[in-house]
Coordinates of C-alpha atoms in Angstrom, one line a residue:
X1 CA 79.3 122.2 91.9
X2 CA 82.5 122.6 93.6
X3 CA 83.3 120.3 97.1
X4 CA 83.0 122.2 100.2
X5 CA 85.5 123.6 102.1
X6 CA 84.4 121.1 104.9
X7 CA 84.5 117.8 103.2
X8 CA 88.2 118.9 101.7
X9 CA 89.1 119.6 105.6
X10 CA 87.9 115.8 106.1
X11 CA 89.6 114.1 103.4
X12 CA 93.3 116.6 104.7
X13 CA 92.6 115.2 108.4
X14 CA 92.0 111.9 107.3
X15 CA 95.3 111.6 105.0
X16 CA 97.2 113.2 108.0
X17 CA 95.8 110.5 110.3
X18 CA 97.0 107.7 108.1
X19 CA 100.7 109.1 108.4
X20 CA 100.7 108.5 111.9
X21 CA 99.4 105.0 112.2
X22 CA 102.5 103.0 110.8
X23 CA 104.3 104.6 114.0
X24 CA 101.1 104.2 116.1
X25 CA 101.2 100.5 115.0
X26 CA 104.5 100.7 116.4
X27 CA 103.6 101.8 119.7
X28 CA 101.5 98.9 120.4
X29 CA 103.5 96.3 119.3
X30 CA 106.3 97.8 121.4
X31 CA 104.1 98.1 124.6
X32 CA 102.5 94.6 124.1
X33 CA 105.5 93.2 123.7
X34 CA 107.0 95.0 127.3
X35 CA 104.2 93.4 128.6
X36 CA 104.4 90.0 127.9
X37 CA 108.3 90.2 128.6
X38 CA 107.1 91.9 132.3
X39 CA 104.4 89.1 132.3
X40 CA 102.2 92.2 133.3
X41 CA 98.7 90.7 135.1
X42 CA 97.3 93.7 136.1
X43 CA 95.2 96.7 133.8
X44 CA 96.6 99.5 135.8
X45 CA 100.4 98.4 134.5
X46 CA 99.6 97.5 130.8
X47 CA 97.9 101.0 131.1
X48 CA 101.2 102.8 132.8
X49 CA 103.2 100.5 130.3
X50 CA 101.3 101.7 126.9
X51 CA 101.3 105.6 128.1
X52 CA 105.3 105.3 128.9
X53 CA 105.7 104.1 125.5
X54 CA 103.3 106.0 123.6
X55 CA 105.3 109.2 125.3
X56 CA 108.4 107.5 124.2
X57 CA 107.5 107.4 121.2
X58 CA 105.9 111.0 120.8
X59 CA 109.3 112.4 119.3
X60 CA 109.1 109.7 116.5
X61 CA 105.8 110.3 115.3
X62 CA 106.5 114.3 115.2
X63 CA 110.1 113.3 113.3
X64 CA 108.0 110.9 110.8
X65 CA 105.1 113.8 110.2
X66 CA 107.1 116.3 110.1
X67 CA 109.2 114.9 107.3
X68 CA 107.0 113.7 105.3
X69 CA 105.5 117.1 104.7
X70 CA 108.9 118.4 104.1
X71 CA 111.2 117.4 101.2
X72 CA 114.9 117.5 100.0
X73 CA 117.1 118.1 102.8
X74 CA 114.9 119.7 105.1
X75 CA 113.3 116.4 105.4
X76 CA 116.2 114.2 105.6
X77 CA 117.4 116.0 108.6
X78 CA 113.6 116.4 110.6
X79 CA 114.1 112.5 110.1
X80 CA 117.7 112.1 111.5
X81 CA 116.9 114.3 114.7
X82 CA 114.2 112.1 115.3
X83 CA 114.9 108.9 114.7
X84 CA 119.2 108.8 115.6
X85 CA 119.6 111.9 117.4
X86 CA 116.7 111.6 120.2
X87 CA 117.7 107.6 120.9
X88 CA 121.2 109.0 121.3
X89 CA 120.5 111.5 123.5
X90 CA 118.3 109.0 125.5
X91 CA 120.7 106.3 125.6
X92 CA 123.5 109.1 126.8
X93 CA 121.5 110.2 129.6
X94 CA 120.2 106.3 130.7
X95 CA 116.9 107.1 130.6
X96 CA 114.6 104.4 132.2
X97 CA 110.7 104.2 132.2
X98 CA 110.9 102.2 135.7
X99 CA 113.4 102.0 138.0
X100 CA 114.7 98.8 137.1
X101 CA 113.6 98.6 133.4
X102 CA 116.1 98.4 130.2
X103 CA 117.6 101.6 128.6
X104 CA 114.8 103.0 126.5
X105 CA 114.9 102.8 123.7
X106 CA 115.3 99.7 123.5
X107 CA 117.1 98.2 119.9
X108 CA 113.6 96.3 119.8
X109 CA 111.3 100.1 119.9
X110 CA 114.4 101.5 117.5
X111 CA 113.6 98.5 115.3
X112 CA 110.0 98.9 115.2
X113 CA 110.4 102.7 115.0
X114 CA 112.6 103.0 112.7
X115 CA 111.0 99.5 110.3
X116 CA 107.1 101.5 110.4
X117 CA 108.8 104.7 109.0
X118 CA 111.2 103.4 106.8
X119 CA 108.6 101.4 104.9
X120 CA 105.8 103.7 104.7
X121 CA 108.0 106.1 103.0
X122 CA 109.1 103.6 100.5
X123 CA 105.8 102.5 100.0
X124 CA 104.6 106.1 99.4
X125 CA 107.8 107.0 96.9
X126 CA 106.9 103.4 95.1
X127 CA 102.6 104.9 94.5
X128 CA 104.7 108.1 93.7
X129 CA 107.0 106.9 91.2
X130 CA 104.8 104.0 89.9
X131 CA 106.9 103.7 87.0
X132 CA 110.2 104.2 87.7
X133 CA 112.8 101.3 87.8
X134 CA 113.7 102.1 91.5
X135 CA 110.0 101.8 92.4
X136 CA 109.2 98.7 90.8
X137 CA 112.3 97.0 92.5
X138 CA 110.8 98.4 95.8
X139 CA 107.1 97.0 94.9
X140 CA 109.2 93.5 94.4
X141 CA 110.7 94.1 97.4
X142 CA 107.3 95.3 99.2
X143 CA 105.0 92.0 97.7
X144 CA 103.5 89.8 99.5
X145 CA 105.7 87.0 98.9
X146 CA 108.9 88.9 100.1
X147 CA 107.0 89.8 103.3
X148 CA 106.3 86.4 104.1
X149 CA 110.0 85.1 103.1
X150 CA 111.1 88.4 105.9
X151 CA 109.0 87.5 107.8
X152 CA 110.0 83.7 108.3
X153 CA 113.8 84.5 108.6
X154 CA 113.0 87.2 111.0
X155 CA 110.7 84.5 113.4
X156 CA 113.7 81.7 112.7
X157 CA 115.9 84.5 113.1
X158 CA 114.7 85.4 116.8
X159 CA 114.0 81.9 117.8
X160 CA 117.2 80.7 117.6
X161 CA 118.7 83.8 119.0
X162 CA 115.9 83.3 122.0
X163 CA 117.0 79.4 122.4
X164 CA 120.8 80.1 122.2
X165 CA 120.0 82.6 125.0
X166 CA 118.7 79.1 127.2
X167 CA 120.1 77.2 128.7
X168 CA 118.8 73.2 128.0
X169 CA 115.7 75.1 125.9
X170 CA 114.2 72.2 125.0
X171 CA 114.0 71.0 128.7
X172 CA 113.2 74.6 129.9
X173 CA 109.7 74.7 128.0
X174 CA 108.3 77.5 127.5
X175 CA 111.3 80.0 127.4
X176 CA 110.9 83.5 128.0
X177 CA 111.5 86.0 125.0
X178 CA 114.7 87.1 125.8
X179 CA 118.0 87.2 124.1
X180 CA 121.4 87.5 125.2
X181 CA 123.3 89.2 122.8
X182 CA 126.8 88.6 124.4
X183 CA 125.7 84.9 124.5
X184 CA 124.6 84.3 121.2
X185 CA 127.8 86.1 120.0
X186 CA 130.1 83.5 122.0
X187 CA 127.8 80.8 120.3
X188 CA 127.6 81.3 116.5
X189 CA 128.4 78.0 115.5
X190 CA 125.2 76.9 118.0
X191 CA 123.0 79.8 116.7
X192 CA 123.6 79.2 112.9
X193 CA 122.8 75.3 113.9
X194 CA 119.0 76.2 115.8
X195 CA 119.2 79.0 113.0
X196 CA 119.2 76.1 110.2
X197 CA 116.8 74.0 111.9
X198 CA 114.2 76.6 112.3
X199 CA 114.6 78.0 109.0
X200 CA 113.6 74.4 107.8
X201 CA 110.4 74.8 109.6
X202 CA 110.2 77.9 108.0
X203 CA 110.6 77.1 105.1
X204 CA 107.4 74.3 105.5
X205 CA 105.1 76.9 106.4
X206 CA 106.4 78.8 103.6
X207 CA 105.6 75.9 100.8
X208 CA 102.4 75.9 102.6
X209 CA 101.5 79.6 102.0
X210 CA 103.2 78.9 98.2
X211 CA 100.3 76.2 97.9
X212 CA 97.5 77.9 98.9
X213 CA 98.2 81.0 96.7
X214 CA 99.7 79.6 93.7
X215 CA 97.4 76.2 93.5
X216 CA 94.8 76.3 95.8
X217 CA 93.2 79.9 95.4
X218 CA 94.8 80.9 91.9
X219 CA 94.3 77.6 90.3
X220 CA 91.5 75.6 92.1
X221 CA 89.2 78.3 93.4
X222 CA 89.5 80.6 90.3
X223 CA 89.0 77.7 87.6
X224 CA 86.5 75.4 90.1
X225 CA 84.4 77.5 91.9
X226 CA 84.1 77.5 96.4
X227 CA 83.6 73.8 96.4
X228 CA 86.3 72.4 94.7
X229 CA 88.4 74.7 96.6
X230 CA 87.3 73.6 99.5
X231 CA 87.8 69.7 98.8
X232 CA 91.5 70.6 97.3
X233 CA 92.4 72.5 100.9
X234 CA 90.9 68.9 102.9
X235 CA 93.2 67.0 100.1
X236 CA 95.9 69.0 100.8
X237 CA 95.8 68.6 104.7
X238 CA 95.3 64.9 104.8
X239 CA 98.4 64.0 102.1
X240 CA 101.0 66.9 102.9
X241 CA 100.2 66.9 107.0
X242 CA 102.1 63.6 107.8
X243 CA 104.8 64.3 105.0
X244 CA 105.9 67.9 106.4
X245 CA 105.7 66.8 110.2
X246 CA 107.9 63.6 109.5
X247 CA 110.4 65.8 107.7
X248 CA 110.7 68.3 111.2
X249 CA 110.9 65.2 113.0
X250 CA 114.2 64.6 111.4
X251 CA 115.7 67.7 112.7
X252 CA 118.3 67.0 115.4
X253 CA 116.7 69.2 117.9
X254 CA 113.7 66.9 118.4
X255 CA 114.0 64.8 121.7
X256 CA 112.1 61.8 122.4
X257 CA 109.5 63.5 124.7
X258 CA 109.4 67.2 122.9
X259 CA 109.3 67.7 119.3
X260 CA 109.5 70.4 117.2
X261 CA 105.8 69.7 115.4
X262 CA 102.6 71.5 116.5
X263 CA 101.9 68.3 118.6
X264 CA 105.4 68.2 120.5
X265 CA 105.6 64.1 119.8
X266 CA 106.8 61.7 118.1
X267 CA 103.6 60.9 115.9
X268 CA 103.1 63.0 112.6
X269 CA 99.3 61.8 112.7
X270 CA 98.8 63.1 116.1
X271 CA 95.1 65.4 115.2
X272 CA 96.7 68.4 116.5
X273 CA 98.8 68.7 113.2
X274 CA 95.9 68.6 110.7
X275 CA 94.6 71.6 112.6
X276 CA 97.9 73.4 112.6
X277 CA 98.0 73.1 108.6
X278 CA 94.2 74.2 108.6
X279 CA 95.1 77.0 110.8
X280 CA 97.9 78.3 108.3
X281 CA 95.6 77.4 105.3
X282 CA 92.4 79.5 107.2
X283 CA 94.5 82.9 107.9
X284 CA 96.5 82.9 105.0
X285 CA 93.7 82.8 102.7
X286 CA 92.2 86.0 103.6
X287 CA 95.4 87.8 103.5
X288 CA 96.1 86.6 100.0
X289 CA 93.0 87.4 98.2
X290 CA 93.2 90.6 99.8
X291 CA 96.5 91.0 98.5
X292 CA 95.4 89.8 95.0
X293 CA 92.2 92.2 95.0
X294 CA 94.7 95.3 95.5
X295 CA 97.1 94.0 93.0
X296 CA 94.3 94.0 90.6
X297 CA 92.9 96.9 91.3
X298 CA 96.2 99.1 91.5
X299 CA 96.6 96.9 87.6
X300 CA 92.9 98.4 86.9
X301 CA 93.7 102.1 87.8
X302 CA 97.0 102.1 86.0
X303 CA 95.4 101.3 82.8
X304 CA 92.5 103.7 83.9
X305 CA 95.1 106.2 84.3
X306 CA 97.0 105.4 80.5
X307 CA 93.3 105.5 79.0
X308 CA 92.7 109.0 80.3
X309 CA 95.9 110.7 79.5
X310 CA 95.4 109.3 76.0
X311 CA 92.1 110.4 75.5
X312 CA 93.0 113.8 76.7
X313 CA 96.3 113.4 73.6
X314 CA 93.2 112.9 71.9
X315 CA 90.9 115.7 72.4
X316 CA 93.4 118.2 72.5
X317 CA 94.9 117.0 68.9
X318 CA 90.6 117.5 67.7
X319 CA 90.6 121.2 69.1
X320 CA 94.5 122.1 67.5
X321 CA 93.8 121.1 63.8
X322 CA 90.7 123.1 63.3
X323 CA 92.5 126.5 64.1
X324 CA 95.5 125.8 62.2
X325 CA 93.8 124.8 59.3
X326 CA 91.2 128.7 59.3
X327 CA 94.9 130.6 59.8
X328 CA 96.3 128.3 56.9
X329 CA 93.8 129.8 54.6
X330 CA 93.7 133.0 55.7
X331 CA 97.4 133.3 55.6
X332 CA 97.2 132.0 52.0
X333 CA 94.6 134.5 51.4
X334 CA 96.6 137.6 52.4
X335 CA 99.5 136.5 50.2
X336 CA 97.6 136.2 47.5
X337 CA 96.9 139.6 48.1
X338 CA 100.2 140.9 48.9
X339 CA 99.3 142.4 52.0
X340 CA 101.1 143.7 54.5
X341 CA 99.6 141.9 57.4
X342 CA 101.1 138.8 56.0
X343 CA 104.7 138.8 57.8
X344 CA 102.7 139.9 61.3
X345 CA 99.9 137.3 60.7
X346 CA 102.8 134.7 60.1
X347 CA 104.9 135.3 63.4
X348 CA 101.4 135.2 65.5
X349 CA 100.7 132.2 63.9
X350 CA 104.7 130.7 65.0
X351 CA 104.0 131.8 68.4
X352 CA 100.8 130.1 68.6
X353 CA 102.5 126.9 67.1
X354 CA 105.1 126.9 69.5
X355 CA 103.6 127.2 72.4
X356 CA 101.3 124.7 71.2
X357 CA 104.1 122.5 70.4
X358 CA 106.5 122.6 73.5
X359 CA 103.8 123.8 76.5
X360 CA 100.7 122.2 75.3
X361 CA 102.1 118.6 75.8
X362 CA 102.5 119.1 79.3
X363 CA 100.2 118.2 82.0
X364 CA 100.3 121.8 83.4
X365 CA 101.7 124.8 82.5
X366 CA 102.0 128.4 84.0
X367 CA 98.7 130.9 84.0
X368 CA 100.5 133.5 82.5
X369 CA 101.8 131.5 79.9
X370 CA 98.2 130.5 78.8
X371 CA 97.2 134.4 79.4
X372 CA 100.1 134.9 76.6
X373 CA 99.0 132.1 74.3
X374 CA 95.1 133.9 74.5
X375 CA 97.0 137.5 73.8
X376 CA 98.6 135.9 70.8
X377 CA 95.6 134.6 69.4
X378 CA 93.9 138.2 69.9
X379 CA 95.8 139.7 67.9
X380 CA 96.0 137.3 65.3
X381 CA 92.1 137.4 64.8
X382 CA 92.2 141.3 65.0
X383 CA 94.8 141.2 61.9
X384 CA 92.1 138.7 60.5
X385 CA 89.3 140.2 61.0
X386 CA 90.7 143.2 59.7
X387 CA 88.0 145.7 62.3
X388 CA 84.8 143.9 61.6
X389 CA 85.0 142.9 65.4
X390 CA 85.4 145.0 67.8
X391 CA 87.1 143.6 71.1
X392 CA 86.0 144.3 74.6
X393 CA 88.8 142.5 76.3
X394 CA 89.8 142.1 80.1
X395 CA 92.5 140.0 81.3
X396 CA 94.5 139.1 84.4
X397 CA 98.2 140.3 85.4
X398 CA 100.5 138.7 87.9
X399 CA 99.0 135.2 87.7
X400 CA 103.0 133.4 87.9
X401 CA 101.8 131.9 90.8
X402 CA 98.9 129.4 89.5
X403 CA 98.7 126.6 87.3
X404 CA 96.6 125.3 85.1
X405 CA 96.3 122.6 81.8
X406 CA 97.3 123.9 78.6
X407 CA 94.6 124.9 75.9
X408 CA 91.9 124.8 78.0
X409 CA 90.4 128.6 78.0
X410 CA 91.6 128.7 74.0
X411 CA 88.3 126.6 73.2
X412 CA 85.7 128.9 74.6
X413 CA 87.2 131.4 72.4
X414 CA 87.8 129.7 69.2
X415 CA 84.3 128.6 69.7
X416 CA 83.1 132.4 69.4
X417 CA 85.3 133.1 66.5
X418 CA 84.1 129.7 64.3
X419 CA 80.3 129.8 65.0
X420 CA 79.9 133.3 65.4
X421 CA 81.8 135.6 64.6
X422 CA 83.3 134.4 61.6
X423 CA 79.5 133.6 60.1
X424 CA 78.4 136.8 61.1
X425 CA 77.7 139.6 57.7
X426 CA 77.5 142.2 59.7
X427 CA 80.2 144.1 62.5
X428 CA 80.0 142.5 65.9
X429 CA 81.3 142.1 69.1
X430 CA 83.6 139.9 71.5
X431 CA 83.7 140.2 75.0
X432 CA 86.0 138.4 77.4
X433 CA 86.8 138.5 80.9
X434 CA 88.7 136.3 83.1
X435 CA 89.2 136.7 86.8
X436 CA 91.1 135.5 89.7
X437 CA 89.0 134.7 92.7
X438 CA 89.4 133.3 95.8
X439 CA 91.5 130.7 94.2
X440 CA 89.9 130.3 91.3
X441 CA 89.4 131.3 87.7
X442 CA 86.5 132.6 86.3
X443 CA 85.9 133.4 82.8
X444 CA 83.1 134.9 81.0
X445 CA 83.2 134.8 76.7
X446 CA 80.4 136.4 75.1
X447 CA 79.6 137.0 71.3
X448 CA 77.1 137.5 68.5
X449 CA 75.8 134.7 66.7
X450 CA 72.9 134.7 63.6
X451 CA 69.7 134.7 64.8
X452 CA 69.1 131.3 61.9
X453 CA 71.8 129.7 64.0
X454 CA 70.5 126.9 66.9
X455 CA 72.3 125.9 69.9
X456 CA 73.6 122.8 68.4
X457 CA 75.6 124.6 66.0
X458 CA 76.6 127.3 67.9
X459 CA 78.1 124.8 70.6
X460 CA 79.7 122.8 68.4
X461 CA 82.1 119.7 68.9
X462 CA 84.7 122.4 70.9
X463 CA 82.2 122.5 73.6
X464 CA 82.0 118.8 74.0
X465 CA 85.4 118.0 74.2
X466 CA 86.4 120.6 77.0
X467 CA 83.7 119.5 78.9
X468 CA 85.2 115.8 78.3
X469 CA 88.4 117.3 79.2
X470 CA 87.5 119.0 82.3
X471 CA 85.7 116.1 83.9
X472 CA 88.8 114.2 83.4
X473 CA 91.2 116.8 84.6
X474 CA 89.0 118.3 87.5
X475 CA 86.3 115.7 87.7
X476 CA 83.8 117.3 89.6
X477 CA 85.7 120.7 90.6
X478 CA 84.7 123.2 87.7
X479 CA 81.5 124.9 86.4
X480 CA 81.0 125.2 82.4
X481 CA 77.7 127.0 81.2
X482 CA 77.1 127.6 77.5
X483 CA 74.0 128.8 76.2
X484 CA 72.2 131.1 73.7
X485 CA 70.3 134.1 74.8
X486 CA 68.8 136.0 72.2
X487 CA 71.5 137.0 69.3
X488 CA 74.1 136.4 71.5
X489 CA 76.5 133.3 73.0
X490 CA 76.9 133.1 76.5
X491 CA 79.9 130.9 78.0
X492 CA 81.5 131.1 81.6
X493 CA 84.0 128.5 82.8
X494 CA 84.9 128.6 86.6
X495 CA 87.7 126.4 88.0
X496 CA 89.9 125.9 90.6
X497 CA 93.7 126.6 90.3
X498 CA 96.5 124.6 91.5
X499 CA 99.4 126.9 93.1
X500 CA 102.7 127.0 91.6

């Protein structure tokens, strides 16, 4: 049975809503962050914050939906008037959410704006283009390890901006999250020194992460089971602990009463360290076999996908063959005979073969070029058949504006001609309709078939391998019914078309 309209609605608003969240994500980081910087107390103002920004923001999200459902250049420039020419104009007219507030946008809401829909685009192009050169750079650039390298220099990044913005910063514990960009400008030898310092810390964490996904979960806990994944992590804590903290504690910034280590001391056994390591071990573990369970299933659907396009090479090449090989003789049979249906039969037959040759390869091909390809094959059959069948035929006209997958309706046909007409002693009949309706096509095939003959054989393998092919192509989205009543063969297809 075909889906309902409804459930089609549901999936539609459900794809829609998923557009919007990268920038929805936005708009909560942003607003969270204006509060902690405002060191908000109070529900009403987080509430008055989160509104100003989500309306803020409105003009982004419209910009970042629009565009996606646009393409070329349309889309381009729906993104450029939201996302550069409404800050502008913002930042033009000095527009403040409070009265004493930053200029809004701020580079940190352009940042997080323009980061949500820059990378959701790539990451849609890169499922798009799975197999591109361009896309598998950007699913190198998108992994998980790259995120985590960003995001380290991003958070050593900020930090040392944040502390070069302080003055004394280790004396004036804990500083607030704001930088001075005309300060940290004046100061570069001083930023790239904190800069350094805090990309070695970094860069522990980092060897941390690179240990529990490369040894502890792909090695240990794929080869040894939960428990010896387990005793490997407590291993790990106890010998690598005390050897990464008295490492930060050479760092120049460390003082003798604040460190740089999770404890903020001198002692790289202080307790508070071994929990800091289990901490990074705890939520990165999660996050990686999550990451590992979509790399492997993305892996299992591509090969999913290669297996069905080649068993659909494969079905198509068992329906061609049998065709080709019937006109073969045929034509062989008329030249034996001289006959002037010969050169007419033989420039059917080329048409048929190229079509077959340069449209049937592709994945979809225009309705009115299959209408063609059935015409063609008509009046082959009539030249064949030479008026022991008489046709009752009723096709479509101006179908340029549907799709469909090539050699599909062919079969339905062929299968009247091979196990019925063509065994049939008598003069019989074809009928065939096909219809456009409501979006979809319907097709009725009718013929005369021996009353010795049983449904078995008057199906045949034809049958068999459209159906195959249809599940694959439409999965559950068509209707195929073929059956015998009396001394005739009853087969109607109904399917859904996919605009031009």
């Amino acid at each position: 049975m075909l889906p309902s309209l409804s459930v089609k609605r549901l999936v539609l608003l459900q794809q829609q809503i998923f557009i919007l969240l990268p920038i929805v994500t936005a708009v909560l980081i942003d607003a969270i962050l204006l509060i902690f910087m405002n060191k908000v107390t109070t529900v009403e103002m987080a509430l008055k914050i989160a509104f100003c920004t989500f309306i803020l923001f409105l003009p982004f999200m419209c910009s970042h939906y629009l565009s996606l459902r646009s393409k070329g250049i349309q889309a381009l420039l729906i993104w450029l008037a939201g996302f550069v020419a409404y800050p502008a104009m913002l930042m033009v007219f000095d527009f403040r959410v409070f009265d004493n507030s930053a200029t809004v946008p701020t580079l940190q809401s352009l940042g997080l704006a323009w980061g949500a829909s820059i990378f959701h685009r790539g990451s849609l192009l890169m499922q798009e283009r799975s197999e591109t050169r361009t896309s598998q750079w950007m699913s190198t650039l998108l992994s998980l390890n790259s995120v985590v390298a960003l995001l380290l220099v991003s958070w050593a990044t900020i930090v040392a901006a944040m502390f070069v913005s302080t003055v004394d910063p280790m004396n004036n514990q804990p500083i607030r999250p704001i930088i001075d960009s005309e300060r940290v400008t004046n100061n570069l030898s001083l930023f790239l020194s904190y800069w350094l310092q805090f990309m070695c810390l970094a860069t522990s964490v980092g060897y941390v992460y690179w240990l529990n996904r490369y040894v502890l979960i792909r090695n240990v806990l794929g080869k040894h089971g939960v428990f010896g994944f387990i005793i490997a992590c407590i291993f790990c804590i106890i010998v690598f602990t005390p050897i990464l903290t008295s490492i930060a504690l050479l760092l120049p910034l460390n003082e003798d009463n604040l460190t740089l280590i999770p404890s903020e001391n001198n002692n790289p056994f202080d307790p508070i360290n071994f929990q800091v390591f289990f901490a990074i071990l705890a939520v990165s573990t999660p996050v990686i076999l999550a990451f590992e369970r979509q790399q492997q299933n993305t892996a299992v659907e591509v090969v999913a996908r290669q297996q069905t396009l080649t068993e659909l090479k494969l079905l198509q090449q068992q329906i061609n063959p049998h065709f080709l090989f019937n006109t073969l003789n045929n034509l062989y049979a008329l030249t034996l005979k001289k006959s002037e249906d010969a050169p007419e039969l033989l420039l059917q037959l080329s048409n048929l073969l190229r079509y077959t040759v340069y449209e049937g390869q592709k994945p979809s091909v225009n309705l009115s070029s299959e209408i063609d390809y059935i015409k063609n094959y008509l009046a082959l059959q009539r030249i064949r058949l030479a008026g022991r069948c008489e046709f009752n035929i009723s096709l479509p006209s101006n179908c340029d504006k549907w799709l469909i997958p090539p050699l599909l309706l062919i079969v339905l046909i062929e299968n009247a001609f091979k196990h019925g007409i063509e065994k049939s002693r008598t003069d019989v009949q074809l009928f065939l309709s096909i219809e456009i309706q409501d979006n979809q096509l319907v097709m009725q095939c009718e013929n005369h078939v021996m009353a010795e003959s049983n449904a078995q054989e008057a199906g045949g393998l034809g049958l068999e391998n459209l159906r195959r092919r249809l599940v694959l192509l439409f999965a559950n989205n068509f209707e195929l019914v073929s059956k015998q009543h009396n001394n005739k063969w009853c087969s109607s297809l109904t399917l859904a078309l996919l605009p031009c």
